[in-house]
Coordinates of C-alpha atoms and ligand atoms in Angstrom, one line a residue:
M1 CA 83.7 -132.9 -42.8
K2 CA 84.4 -136.7 -43.0
I3 CA 82.5 -139.5 -41.0
F4 CA 84.4 -142.3 -39.7
L5 CA 83.1 -145.4 -37.5
D6 CA 84.4 -145.8 -34.1
T7 CA 83.8 -149.3 -34.2
A8 CA 85.5 -153.2 -35.5
N9 CA 82.2 -154.8 -35.9
I10 CA 81.2 -155.1 -39.7
A11 CA 77.3 -155.5 -39.5
E12 CA 77.3 -152.2 -38.6
I13 CA 80.2 -150.6 -41.3
R14 CA 77.8 -152.4 -43.8
E15 CA 75.1 -151.1 -42.8
A16 CA 77.0 -147.3 -42.6
A17 CA 78.6 -147.7 -45.5
S18 CA 75.5 -149.0 -48.0
I19 CA 73.8 -145.6 -47.0
G20 CA 77.0 -144.1 -48.6
M21 CA 77.6 -142.6 -45.4
L22 CA 80.9 -144.1 -44.7
D23 CA 84.2 -142.2 -45.0
G24 CA 86.4 -144.3 -42.5
V25 CA 86.6 -146.5 -39.3
T26 CA 89.0 -146.1 -36.8
T27 CA 89.4 -149.5 -34.1
N28 CA 91.5 -150.7 -30.8
P29 CA 92.5 -152.8 -29.4
T30 CA 89.5 -152.6 -27.5
L31 CA 86.6 -152.7 -29.8
I32 CA 88.2 -155.6 -31.7
A33 CA 88.4 -157.7 -29.0
K34 CA 84.8 -157.6 -28.4
E35 CA 84.5 -158.7 -32.0
G36 CA 85.7 -162.1 -30.9
K37 CA 87.2 -163.0 -34.2
E38 CA 91.0 -163.3 -35.4
F39 CA 92.1 -160.0 -35.3
K40 CA 94.1 -159.6 -39.1
S41 CA 90.8 -161.3 -40.3
V42 CA 88.4 -158.5 -38.9
L43 CA 90.9 -155.8 -40.7
E44 CA 91.1 -157.0 -43.6
E45 CA 87.6 -157.5 -44.7
I46 CA 87.2 -153.5 -43.0
C47 CA 89.5 -153.0 -45.6
E48 CA 87.4 -154.6 -48.2
V49 CA 83.8 -153.0 -47.0
V50 CA 85.6 -148.7 -46.2
P51 CA 86.0 -146.3 -49.2
G52 CA 89.0 -145.1 -46.7
P53 CA 91.3 -145.2 -44.3
V54 CA 91.1 -147.9 -41.9
N55 CA 92.2 -147.4 -37.8
A56 CA 94.6 -149.9 -36.7
E57 CA 96.4 -149.4 -33.4
V58 CA 99.8 -150.6 -32.5
V59 CA 100.0 -152.1 -28.8
S60 CA 103.7 -152.0 -28.5
V61 CA 104.4 -148.9 -26.5
D62 CA 108.9 -149.0 -27.2
F63 CA 109.6 -147.6 -30.6
T64 CA 111.2 -150.0 -31.7
G65 CA 108.2 -152.8 -30.8
M66 CA 106.1 -149.8 -32.0
V67 CA 107.7 -149.3 -35.4
R68 CA 107.8 -153.6 -35.9
E69 CA 103.3 -153.8 -35.7
G70 CA 102.9 -151.1 -37.8
E71 CA 105.0 -151.8 -40.9
V72 CA 103.4 -155.4 -40.2
L73 CA 99.7 -154.0 -39.9
A74 CA 100.6 -151.5 -42.8
K75 CA 101.3 -154.0 -45.2
I76 CA 97.8 -156.0 -44.7
H77 CA 96.0 -153.2 -46.7
P78 CA 96.8 -150.3 -48.2
K79 CA 93.3 -148.5 -46.3
I80 CA 95.0 -148.8 -43.0
V81 CA 96.4 -146.2 -41.4
V82 CA 99.1 -147.4 -37.8
K83 CA 97.6 -145.8 -35.0
V84 CA 100.6 -145.0 -32.3
P85 CA 99.9 -143.3 -28.9
M86 CA 100.8 -140.0 -27.7
I87 CA 103.9 -141.4 -25.6
K88 CA 107.3 -139.6 -26.0
E89 CA 108.9 -143.2 -27.6
G90 CA 105.3 -143.1 -29.9
L91 CA 106.7 -139.8 -31.4
K92 CA 109.8 -141.5 -32.2
A93 CA 107.6 -144.4 -34.1
I94 CA 105.9 -141.5 -35.9
R95 CA 108.8 -140.2 -37.3
K96 CA 110.2 -143.8 -38.7
L97 CA 106.6 -145.1 -40.2
T98 CA 106.0 -142.2 -42.0
D99 CA 109.1 -141.7 -43.8
Q100 CA 108.3 -145.3 -45.0
G101 CA 105.6 -143.6 -46.4
I102 CA 103.0 -145.3 -43.6
K103 CA 100.2 -143.8 -42.6
V104 CA 100.1 -142.9 -38.6
N105 CA 97.3 -141.6 -37.1
T106 CA 98.2 -139.9 -32.9
T107 CA 95.9 -141.7 -30.4
L108 CA 95.3 -140.3 -27.0
I109 CA 95.3 -136.9 -27.7
F110 CA 94.5 -134.9 -24.4
S111 CA 96.0 -131.7 -24.8
P112 CA 97.5 -129.0 -27.5
S113 CA 100.8 -129.5 -26.5
Q114 CA 100.6 -133.0 -27.5
A115 CA 98.8 -132.6 -31.2
L116 CA 101.5 -129.9 -31.7
L117 CA 103.8 -132.5 -31.1
A118 CA 102.5 -135.1 -33.3
A119 CA 102.3 -133.2 -35.4
K120 CA 105.4 -131.7 -35.6
A121 CA 106.3 -135.7 -35.6
G122 CA 104.8 -136.2 -39.6
A123 CA 101.0 -137.7 -38.3
N124 CA 98.9 -138.0 -40.8
F125 CA 96.4 -137.7 -38.2
V126 CA 95.8 -136.5 -34.8
S127 CA 92.9 -138.0 -32.0
P128 CA 91.6 -135.7 -29.2
F129 CA 89.7 -137.8 -27.3
I130 CA 86.4 -134.9 -26.5
G131 CA 84.4 -137.4 -24.5
R132 CA 86.8 -138.6 -22.1
L133 CA 88.3 -135.0 -21.1
D134 CA 83.8 -134.1 -20.6
D135 CA 84.1 -136.8 -18.4
I136 CA 86.8 -135.4 -15.6
S137 CA 84.7 -131.7 -15.6
Q138 CA 87.3 -130.7 -18.8
S139 CA 85.9 -129.6 -22.5
G140 CA 86.8 -131.6 -25.2
M141 CA 84.8 -128.7 -27.6
D142 CA 87.6 -126.4 -26.1
L143 CA 91.0 -128.9 -26.9
I144 CA 89.4 -128.6 -30.8
R145 CA 89.2 -125.2 -31.0
Q146 CA 92.5 -125.0 -29.5
I147 CA 94.3 -127.8 -31.9
I148 CA 92.5 -126.1 -35.2
Q149 CA 93.8 -122.5 -34.3
I150 CA 97.3 -124.3 -33.9
F151 CA 96.9 -125.9 -36.7
D152 CA 96.2 -123.4 -38.5
N153 CA 98.3 -120.6 -37.1
Y154 CA 101.2 -123.1 -38.6
E155 CA 99.4 -124.3 -42.2
I156 CA 100.1 -127.6 -40.6
A157 CA 98.4 -130.2 -42.8
T158 CA 97.8 -133.3 -39.6
E159 CA 93.9 -133.6 -39.8
V160 CA 92.7 -133.5 -37.1
L161 CA 90.2 -136.7 -36.3
V162 CA 87.5 -136.2 -33.0
A163 CA 87.4 -138.8 -31.2
S164 CA 85.4 -140.5 -28.2
S165 CA 82.4 -138.8 -29.4
R166 CA 79.6 -139.7 -27.8
H167 CA 76.8 -137.9 -28.4
P168 CA 75.5 -135.9 -32.0
L169 CA 76.4 -132.8 -30.5
H170 CA 80.0 -133.6 -30.2
V171 CA 79.3 -133.9 -33.8
V172 CA 77.9 -131.1 -34.8
E173 CA 80.1 -128.6 -32.5
S174 CA 83.3 -130.3 -34.4
A175 CA 82.3 -129.8 -37.3
L176 CA 81.1 -126.2 -36.5
I177 CA 84.2 -125.7 -35.3
G178 CA 85.9 -126.9 -38.4
A179 CA 88.0 -130.6 -37.4
D180 CA 88.3 -132.9 -40.6
I181 CA 87.2 -135.9 -39.1
V182 CA 84.8 -137.7 -36.0
T183 CA 85.1 -141.1 -35.7
M184 CA 81.6 -142.2 -33.3
P185 CA 80.0 -145.4 -32.3
Y186 CA 77.7 -146.5 -34.2
K187 CA 74.8 -145.5 -32.5
V188 CA 75.3 -141.8 -32.9
F189 CA 76.0 -142.2 -36.2
E190 CA 72.4 -143.1 -36.4
Q191 CA 71.2 -140.1 -34.0
L192 CA 72.4 -137.9 -36.9
L193 CA 70.2 -138.7 -39.6
K194 CA 67.4 -138.7 -37.1
H195 CA 64.4 -136.6 -35.3
P196 CA 60.5 -136.3 -33.9
L197 CA 59.3 -134.3 -36.3
T198 CA 60.3 -135.7 -39.2
D199 CA 58.7 -139.2 -38.1
I200 CA 55.5 -136.9 -37.6
G201 CA 56.0 -135.0 -40.8
L202 CA 56.2 -138.7 -43.0
K203 CA 53.1 -140.3 -40.7
N204 CA 50.9 -137.2 -41.5
F205 CA 51.4 -136.8 -44.6
L206 CA 51.5 -141.5 -45.2
S207 CA 47.9 -140.7 -43.5
D208 CA 46.8 -138.3 -46.1
W209 CA 48.2 -139.9 -48.6
E210 CA 45.9 -143.3 -47.4
K211 CA 42.5 -140.9 -48.3
F212 CA 44.1 -139.0 -51.0
K213 CA 45.1 -142.7 -53.2
S214 CA 41.6 -143.9 -52.3
T215 CA 39.4 -141.2 -53.7
Y216 CA 41.6 -141.6 -57.2
K217 CA 41.3 -145.5 -56.3
A218 CA 44.7 -146.3 -57.1
E219 CA 47.0 -148.4 -54.6
N220 CA 49.6 -147.0 -55.6
L221 CA 51.6 -143.4 -56.7
L222 CA 52.9 -145.3 -60.0
E223 CA 49.4 -146.1 -60.7
L224 CA 48.1 -142.8 -59.6
L225 CA 50.9 -141.5 -62.1
K226 CA 49.6 -144.0 -65.3
V227 CA 52.9 -145.4 -65.3
R228 CA 53.1 -148.7 -66.9
Ligands
LIG1 O1 88.1 -143.6 -30.7 C1 88.2 -143.4 -29.6 C2 87.4 -143.9 -28.8 O2 87.0 -145.5 -29.4 C3 87.4 -143.9 -27.5 O3 85.7 -143.8 -27.1 O4 84.1 -143.7 -25.2 O5 85.6 -145.6 -25.1 O6 86.1 -142.6 -24.8 P1 85.2 -143.4 -25.7

């Protein structure tokens, strides 16, 4: 399963990329605005750092506007994937953009029927927002299960990009179900690698090492192993 960061913060993106765990990035107008920088330069900088797709969203809601914005966004960098909202005009725009070879992610998916229509329109990715469904007491994970089953039934190649993830369990459950990608805030990314028993175990190993090295009068492991 691919891991994307849901952020436009370049420091967070650089950190995740530096440990080799970052497959892509999703942004939206809200996330880019939060950075307080020029829209295009933020996307260019992200594209330089991220090895895979960088999602950038249109802000028009009419067919012509979405297509025009999508074409311009796609020209910024070959890694750009254009995010188009799941509305009637959006379905038309998806077809038009993908026919030109521009990659499209359909965003704001909240039902399996929306995912099916987006896929039929030619979307490369669909983004079901699971946290926002959980917020209104509907199961976000059930939606992911349904979409994956439908795509499997018809061998639909559109990738399921789980969005609006809020905690590590969302990521683990998505992986168990077989989602293609989860995009997550940096905080969730960090939570994925942490476990209190790992910290306790490491502390104990290091304290034992301190005792052991004084017995052997070595300052570090390399000295102990007689490496010069
Ligand atoms: O990827 C979509 C994401 O930015 C929405 O997350 O937590 O605002 O529902 P959230």
